[in-house]
CSV table of C-alpha atoms in Angstrom, one decimal:
chain,number,residue,atom,x,y,z
A,85,MET,CA,185.2,32.0,-26.6
A,86,SER,CA,186.4,29.5,-29.4
A,87,ALA,CA,189.5,26.6,-28.1
A,88,THR,CA,192.5,28.1,-30.1
A,89,SER,CA,195.4,26.4,-27.8
A,90,LYS,CA,196.3,22.8,-28.2
A,91,GLY,CA,195.3,20.4,-25.8
A,92,GLU,CA,192.0,22.8,-24.7
A,93,LYS,CA,188.8,21.7,-24.8
A,94,ILE,CA,185.8,22.8,-26.7
A,95,ALA,CA,182.4,23.1,-25.2
A,96,GLY,CA,180.6,20.3,-26.9
A,97,LEU,CA,177.0,19.5,-26.5
A,98,LYS,CA,174.6,16.6,-24.1
A,99,VAL,CA,171.4,16.0,-25.9
A,100,THR,CA,168.8,13.3,-24.8
A,101,PRO,CA,167.0,11.9,-28.4
A,102,ASP,CA,163.5,11.8,-27.5
A,103,LYS,CA,161.4,8.4,-29.0
A,104,TYR,CA,160.5,9.6,-32.3
A,105,VAL,CA,163.9,10.5,-33.0
A,106,PRO,CA,165.2,7.9,-35.4
A,107,HIS,CA,161.5,8.2,-37.3
A,108,ARG,CA,162.0,12.0,-37.9
A,109,TYR,CA,165.5,11.4,-39.1
A,110,ALA,CA,164.4,8.4,-41.4
A,111,GLY,CA,162.5,10.8,-42.7
A,112,ALA,CA,164.6,14.0,-42.7
A,113,SER,CA,167.5,11.7,-44.6
A,114,GLY,CA,165.3,9.1,-46.4
A,115,ASP,CA,167.0,6.3,-44.3
A,116,PHE,CA,164.5,4.0,-43.3
A,117,ASN,CA,166.5,0.6,-42.5
A,118,PRO,CA,164.0,-1.0,-39.8
A,119,ILE,CA,166.8,-1.6,-37.1
A,120,HIS,CA,166.0,2.3,-36.3
A,121,ILE,CA,162.2,2.4,-36.2
A,122,ASP,CA,161.0,-0.8,-35.5
A,123,ALA,CA,161.7,-1.8,-32.3
A,124,GLU,CA,160.6,-5.5,-32.9
A,125,PHE,CA,162.1,-5.9,-35.8
A,126,ALA,CA,165.2,-4.3,-33.9
A,127,LYS,CA,164.9,-7.1,-31.0
A,128,MET,CA,164.4,-9.7,-34.0
A,129,VAL,CA,167.9,-9.2,-35.0
A,130,GLY,CA,169.6,-9.1,-32.1
A,131,LEU,CA,169.6,-5.7,-30.9
A,132,PRO,CA,167.7,-4.7,-27.6
A,133,GLY,CA,165.8,-2.1,-29.1
A,134,ALA,CA,165.4,0.3,-32.1
A,135,ILE,CA,168.8,1.8,-32.5
A,136,LEU,CA,169.9,5.5,-33.5
A,137,HIS,CA,171.4,6.1,-37.0
A,138,GLY,CA,175.1,6.3,-36.4
A,139,LEU,CA,174.9,9.5,-39.4
A,140,TYR,CA,172.3,11.2,-36.9
A,141,VAL,CA,175.1,11.2,-34.2
A,142,MET,CA,177.5,12.2,-36.7
A,143,GLY,CA,175.4,15.1,-37.9
A,144,LEU,CA,175.6,16.2,-33.8
A,145,VAL,CA,179.5,15.7,-33.7
A,146,ALA,CA,179.6,18.1,-37.2
A,147,LYS,CA,177.0,20.4,-34.3
A,148,ALA,CA,179.1,20.9,-31.6
A,149,ALA,CA,182.2,21.4,-34.3
A,150,THR,CA,180.4,24.1,-36.2
A,151,ASP,CA,179.0,25.4,-33.0
A,152,GLU,CA,182.4,26.0,-31.7
A,153,ALA,CA,182.6,27.7,-34.7
A,154,GLY,CA,180.2,30.2,-33.6
A,155,GLY,CA,177.5,28.1,-35.8
A,156,ASP,CA,178.3,29.0,-39.6
A,157,PRO,CA,177.9,25.9,-41.3
A,158,ARG,CA,180.9,27.3,-43.9
A,159,ALA,CA,183.2,26.8,-41.2
A,160,LEU,CA,183.3,23.1,-41.2
A,161,LYS,CA,185.6,22.0,-43.5
A,162,ARG,CA,186.3,18.0,-43.1
A,163,LEU,CA,185.1,15.8,-40.8
A,164,SER,CA,186.0,12.0,-40.2
A,165,VAL,CA,184.4,9.7,-37.6
A,166,GLN,CA,184.9,5.9,-37.0
A,167,PHE,CA,180.9,4.2,-35.6
A,168,ARG,CA,181.9,2.0,-32.9
A,169,GLY,CA,178.8,1.2,-30.9
A,170,MET,CA,175.1,1.4,-31.0
A,171,SER,CA,173.3,4.4,-29.7
A,172,TYR,CA,169.3,4.5,-28.3
A,173,PRO,CA,167.3,6.4,-28.4
A,174,GLU,CA,165.7,8.3,-24.3
A,175,GLN,CA,169.3,8.6,-23.4
A,176,GLU,CA,171.5,11.4,-23.1
A,177,ILE,CA,174.7,11.8,-25.7
A,178,GLU,CA,177.4,13.4,-24.9
A,179,VAL,CA,179.6,14.7,-27.7
A,180,ALA,CA,183.2,15.9,-26.5
A,181,GLY,CA,186.6,17.2,-28.1
A,182,GLU,CA,189.6,19.2,-27.5
A,183,VAL,CA,192.1,20.9,-30.1
A,184,ILE,CA,194.7,19.4,-31.4
A,185,GLU,CA,196.2,21.1,-34.5
A,186,ALA,CA,195.8,24.8,-34.4
A,187,ASP,CA,197.5,26.8,-37.2
A,188,GLY,CA,196.0,30.6,-37.8
A,189,SER,CA,192.3,30.5,-37.7
A,190,ASP,CA,192.5,26.8,-38.6
A,191,VAL,CA,191.5,24.4,-36.0
A,192,THR,CA,191.6,20.6,-35.5
A,193,PHE,CA,189.4,18.9,-32.9
A,194,ASP,CA,189.4,15.6,-32.0
A,195,LEU,CA,185.7,14.0,-31.0
A,196,VAL,CA,184.2,11.6,-29.1
A,197,ALA,CA,180.4,10.6,-28.8
A,198,ILE,CA,179.3,9.1,-25.9
A,199,GLN,CA,176.7,6.7,-24.4
A,200,ASN,CA,176.5,5.4,-21.1
A,201,ASP,CA,180.2,5.2,-21.1
A,202,ASN,CA,180.4,3.8,-24.4
A,203,GLN,CA,182.1,5.4,-27.1
A,204,VAL,CA,179.2,5.3,-30.1
A,205,ILE,CA,182.0,7.6,-32.3
A,206,ARG,CA,185.2,8.1,-31.5
A,207,ASN,CA,188.2,9.2,-33.4
A,208,ALA,CA,186.3,11.4,-35.0
A,209,THR,CA,188.8,14.4,-36.6
A,210,ALA,CA,186.7,17.7,-37.7
A,211,ASP,CA,188.8,20.5,-39.5
A,212,VAL,CA,186.9,24.0,-38.6
A,213,SER,CA,188.0,27.5,-39.6
A,214,TYR,CA,187.3,30.8,-37.4
A,215,GLY,CA,188.2,32.9,-40.3
B,247,MET,CA,182.7,-17.5,-50.0
B,248,ALA,CA,186.1,-15.6,-51.0
B,249,LEU,CA,185.9,-11.8,-50.8
B,250,LYS,CA,184.7,-10.6,-54.3
B,251,THR,CA,187.0,-7.4,-55.4
B,252,ASP,CA,185.5,-7.3,-59.0
B,253,ALA,CA,183.6,-3.8,-58.2
B,254,VAL,CA,186.7,-2.6,-57.5
B,255,GLY,CA,187.6,1.1,-59.6
B,256,LYS,CA,183.7,0.2,-60.4
B,257,SER,CA,181.3,3.5,-61.0
B,258,TRP,CA,177.9,4.1,-60.8
B,259,PRO,CA,175.6,6.4,-63.1
B,260,ALA,CA,175.4,10.2,-61.8
B,261,TYR,CA,172.6,10.7,-59.4
B,262,GLU,CA,170.4,14.1,-59.3
B,263,TYR,CA,169.0,16.0,-56.4
B,264,GLU,CA,167.2,18.9,-56.5
B,265,VAL,CA,167.5,20.9,-53.0
B,266,GLY,CA,164.1,22.1,-51.0
B,267,ARG,CA,164.1,24.8,-48.6
B,268,GLU,CA,161.9,22.8,-46.5
B,269,LYS,CA,164.0,19.6,-46.9
B,270,ILE,CA,166.3,21.5,-45.3
B,271,ARG,CA,164.5,22.8,-42.6
B,272,GLU,CA,163.5,18.9,-41.7
B,273,TYR,CA,166.8,17.8,-41.8
B,274,ALA,CA,168.4,20.8,-39.3
B,275,GLN,CA,165.3,20.5,-37.4
B,276,VAL,CA,166.2,17.4,-36.6
B,277,ILE,CA,169.5,17.5,-35.3
B,278,GLY,CA,169.1,20.5,-33.1
B,279,LEU,CA,170.2,23.3,-35.6
B,280,ASP,CA,169.2,27.0,-34.6
B,281,ASN,CA,171.3,29.1,-36.9
B,282,PRO,CA,168.5,30.8,-38.9
B,283,VAL,CA,170.8,30.3,-42.1
B,284,HIS,CA,169.1,26.8,-42.2
B,285,PHE,CA,165.6,28.2,-41.9
B,286,ASP,CA,165.1,32.0,-42.5
B,287,ALA,CA,165.8,32.7,-46.1
B,288,GLU,CA,166.6,36.3,-45.2
B,289,ALA,CA,169.1,35.5,-42.4
B,290,ALA,CA,170.7,33.5,-44.6
B,291,LYS,CA,171.1,36.4,-47.7
B,292,SER,CA,172.6,38.8,-45.0
B,293,ALA,CA,174.8,36.4,-44.1
B,294,GLY,CA,176.2,36.4,-47.9
B,295,TYR,CA,173.9,32.8,-49.0
B,296,ARG,CA,171.8,33.1,-51.8
B,297,ASP,CA,168.8,31.4,-50.2
B,298,ILE,CA,168.4,29.0,-47.2
B,299,VAL,CA,171.4,27.2,-46.7
B,300,ALA,CA,172.0,23.5,-45.6
B,301,PRO,CA,174.0,22.5,-42.6
B,302,PRO,CA,177.5,20.0,-44.0
B,303,MET,CA,176.0,16.7,-43.3
B,304,PHE,CA,172.4,17.4,-45.5
B,305,VAL,CA,175.0,15.4,-47.7
B,306,VAL,CA,173.7,12.4,-46.1
B,307,VAL,CA,170.7,13.8,-47.7
B,308,TYR,CA,171.5,14.7,-51.5
B,309,ALA,CA,174.3,12.1,-51.5
B,310,ALA,CA,172.6,8.9,-50.4
B,311,GLY,CA,171.3,8.3,-53.8
B,312,GLY,CA,174.2,7.3,-54.9
B,313,MET,CA,175.2,5.1,-52.7
B,314,GLY,CA,171.4,3.2,-52.9
B,315,PRO,CA,172.2,1.7,-55.3
B,316,VAL,CA,175.7,0.7,-54.9
B,317,LEU,CA,175.0,-1.1,-51.3
B,318,PHE,CA,172.5,-3.4,-53.7
B,319,ASP,CA,174.8,-3.8,-56.3
B,320,PRO,CA,175.3,-8.1,-57.1
B,321,GLU,CA,179.1,-7.0,-58.3
B,322,VAL,CA,180.3,-5.5,-55.2
B,323,GLY,CA,177.6,-8.5,-53.3
B,324,MET,CA,178.2,-7.2,-50.0
B,325,ASN,CA,176.4,-9.6,-47.3
B,326,PHE,CA,173.5,-7.0,-46.0
B,327,ALA,CA,172.4,-8.6,-42.9
B,328,ALA,CA,176.4,-8.7,-41.2
B,329,MET,CA,177.1,-5.2,-42.5
B,330,VAL,CA,178.0,-2.2,-40.5
B,331,HIS,CA,178.9,1.4,-41.2
B,332,GLY,CA,182.7,1.6,-40.0
B,333,GLY,CA,183.6,5.4,-40.7
B,334,GLN,CA,182.5,8.4,-42.7
B,335,GLU,CA,184.5,11.1,-43.6
B,336,PHE,CA,183.5,14.1,-45.5
B,337,GLU,CA,185.5,17.4,-47.2
B,338,TRP,CA,183.0,19.9,-47.8
B,339,ALA,CA,183.8,22.6,-50.7
B,340,GLU,CA,181.1,25.2,-51.6
B,341,PRO,CA,178.0,26.1,-49.3
B,342,VAL,CA,174.6,24.1,-50.3
B,343,CYS,CA,171.8,26.0,-51.0
B,344,SER,CA,167.4,25.5,-51.2
B,345,GLY,CA,167.5,25.5,-55.3
B,346,ASP,CA,170.5,24.1,-56.2
B,347,VAL,CA,170.8,20.6,-57.8
B,348,ILE,CA,173.4,18.6,-56.9
B,349,THR,CA,174.7,15.5,-58.9
B,350,THR,CA,176.8,12.6,-57.3
B,351,THR,CA,179.1,10.4,-58.8
B,352,THR,CA,179.7,7.0,-56.9
B,353,THR,CA,183.0,5.0,-57.4
B,354,CYS,CA,184.3,1.7,-55.5
B,355,LYS,CA,187.5,2.6,-54.3
B,356,ASP,CA,188.6,-0.3,-52.3
B,357,ILE,CA,187.7,-3.9,-51.1
B,358,TYR,CA,189.9,-5.7,-49.1
B,359,PRO,CA,189.5,-8.1,-46.2
B,360,LYS,CA,191.1,-7.8,-42.7
B,361,ASP,CA,190.6,-9.9,-39.2
B,362,GLY,CA,188.1,-11.8,-40.8
B,363,LYS,CA,186.1,-8.8,-42.3
B,364,GLY,CA,185.5,-7.1,-45.7
B,365,PHE,CA,186.2,-3.2,-45.5
B,366,TYR,CA,184.2,-1.6,-48.8
B,367,VAL,CA,185.6,1.5,-49.2
B,368,PHE,CA,183.3,3.7,-51.6
B,369,GLU,CA,184.0,7.4,-52.6
B,370,THR,CA,180.9,9.9,-53.9
B,371,GLU,CA,181.3,13.5,-55.3
B,372,SER,CA,179.1,15.7,-55.5
B,373,LYS,CA,179.1,19.1,-57.6
B,374,ASN,CA,175.9,21.2,-58.1
B,375,GLN,CA,174.6,23.0,-61.4
B,376,ASN,CA,177.5,25.5,-62.0
B,377,GLY,CA,180.1,22.2,-61.4
B,378,ASP,CA,181.6,23.4,-58.0
B,379,LEU,CA,182.9,20.7,-56.0
B,380,VAL,CA,180.2,20.8,-52.5
B,381,CYS,CA,181.5,18.0,-50.7
B,382,ARG,CA,183.5,14.6,-51.2
B,383,ALA,CA,183.0,11.8,-49.3
B,384,THR,CA,184.3,8.4,-48.5
B,385,TRP,CA,182.0,5.6,-47.2
B,386,THR,CA,183.7,2.4,-45.0
B,387,ASN,CA,181.1,-0.4,-44.5
B,388,ILE,CA,182.1,-3.2,-43.2
B,389,VAL,CA,180.8,-7.1,-43.9
B,390,ARG,CA,181.6,-9.8,-40.6
B,391,GLY,CA,182.6,-13.3,-41.5
B,392,ILE,CA,184.3,-13.4,-44.9
B,393,GLU,CA,186.8,-15.8,-45.8
B,394,GLU,CA,189.9,-14.5,-46.4
């Protein structure tokens, strides 16, 4: 069942991206920024290691919103996010959310993506249609 | 150096991207999508699509080519080393299917200082081969350590 009333939580998702997800995401997206695929480079610029692409994590947020509406890609009408932290492969990411507006079959979610208590994406809002 | 705002209002030449089945599958797989409409043409057609359909976030693949030259444009003059991706918004319209040719145009909407950081706001508008809007996006990049 999809969440339809204000304050109701969505199912959300949990995923632990494996070590090579940033490499595969780089290939899929064309974003080969070395901070994502070269741990030594990432350390050189002050990061603890290679970090996940922000837009990959946004992709997980989009998946959680779309799945709540039944999985059809037409259901997701709008998604906006703020990137607020780094996230890393081999550590669990949780996407959680709740309904903040509902007008018939048009529903708006507020979502977050969290890794180790750190909100790496926050203030995400998604407009979906259950129509 | 004060924040340069000369590029506000500037548009860049359109970027054309031809959508292919394997590229959609590759993207859908890394995100962990399991809807067969992203993998199987028959499943996509049964669901009312012309061919294998791209997930909404596939916009990062077809629109990124419109953003690339912008980030390196000296008129924009972003300090790449101090840049982070601050925010992102997508609004979707017509679905994107394999075989579509998507044209993306990029415009600089705003450059402004706030709390010692420079905010660079770009908009991309992507249309398919029929001229129908498929996605409008707002990309916000933040550069640390500017003088106001």
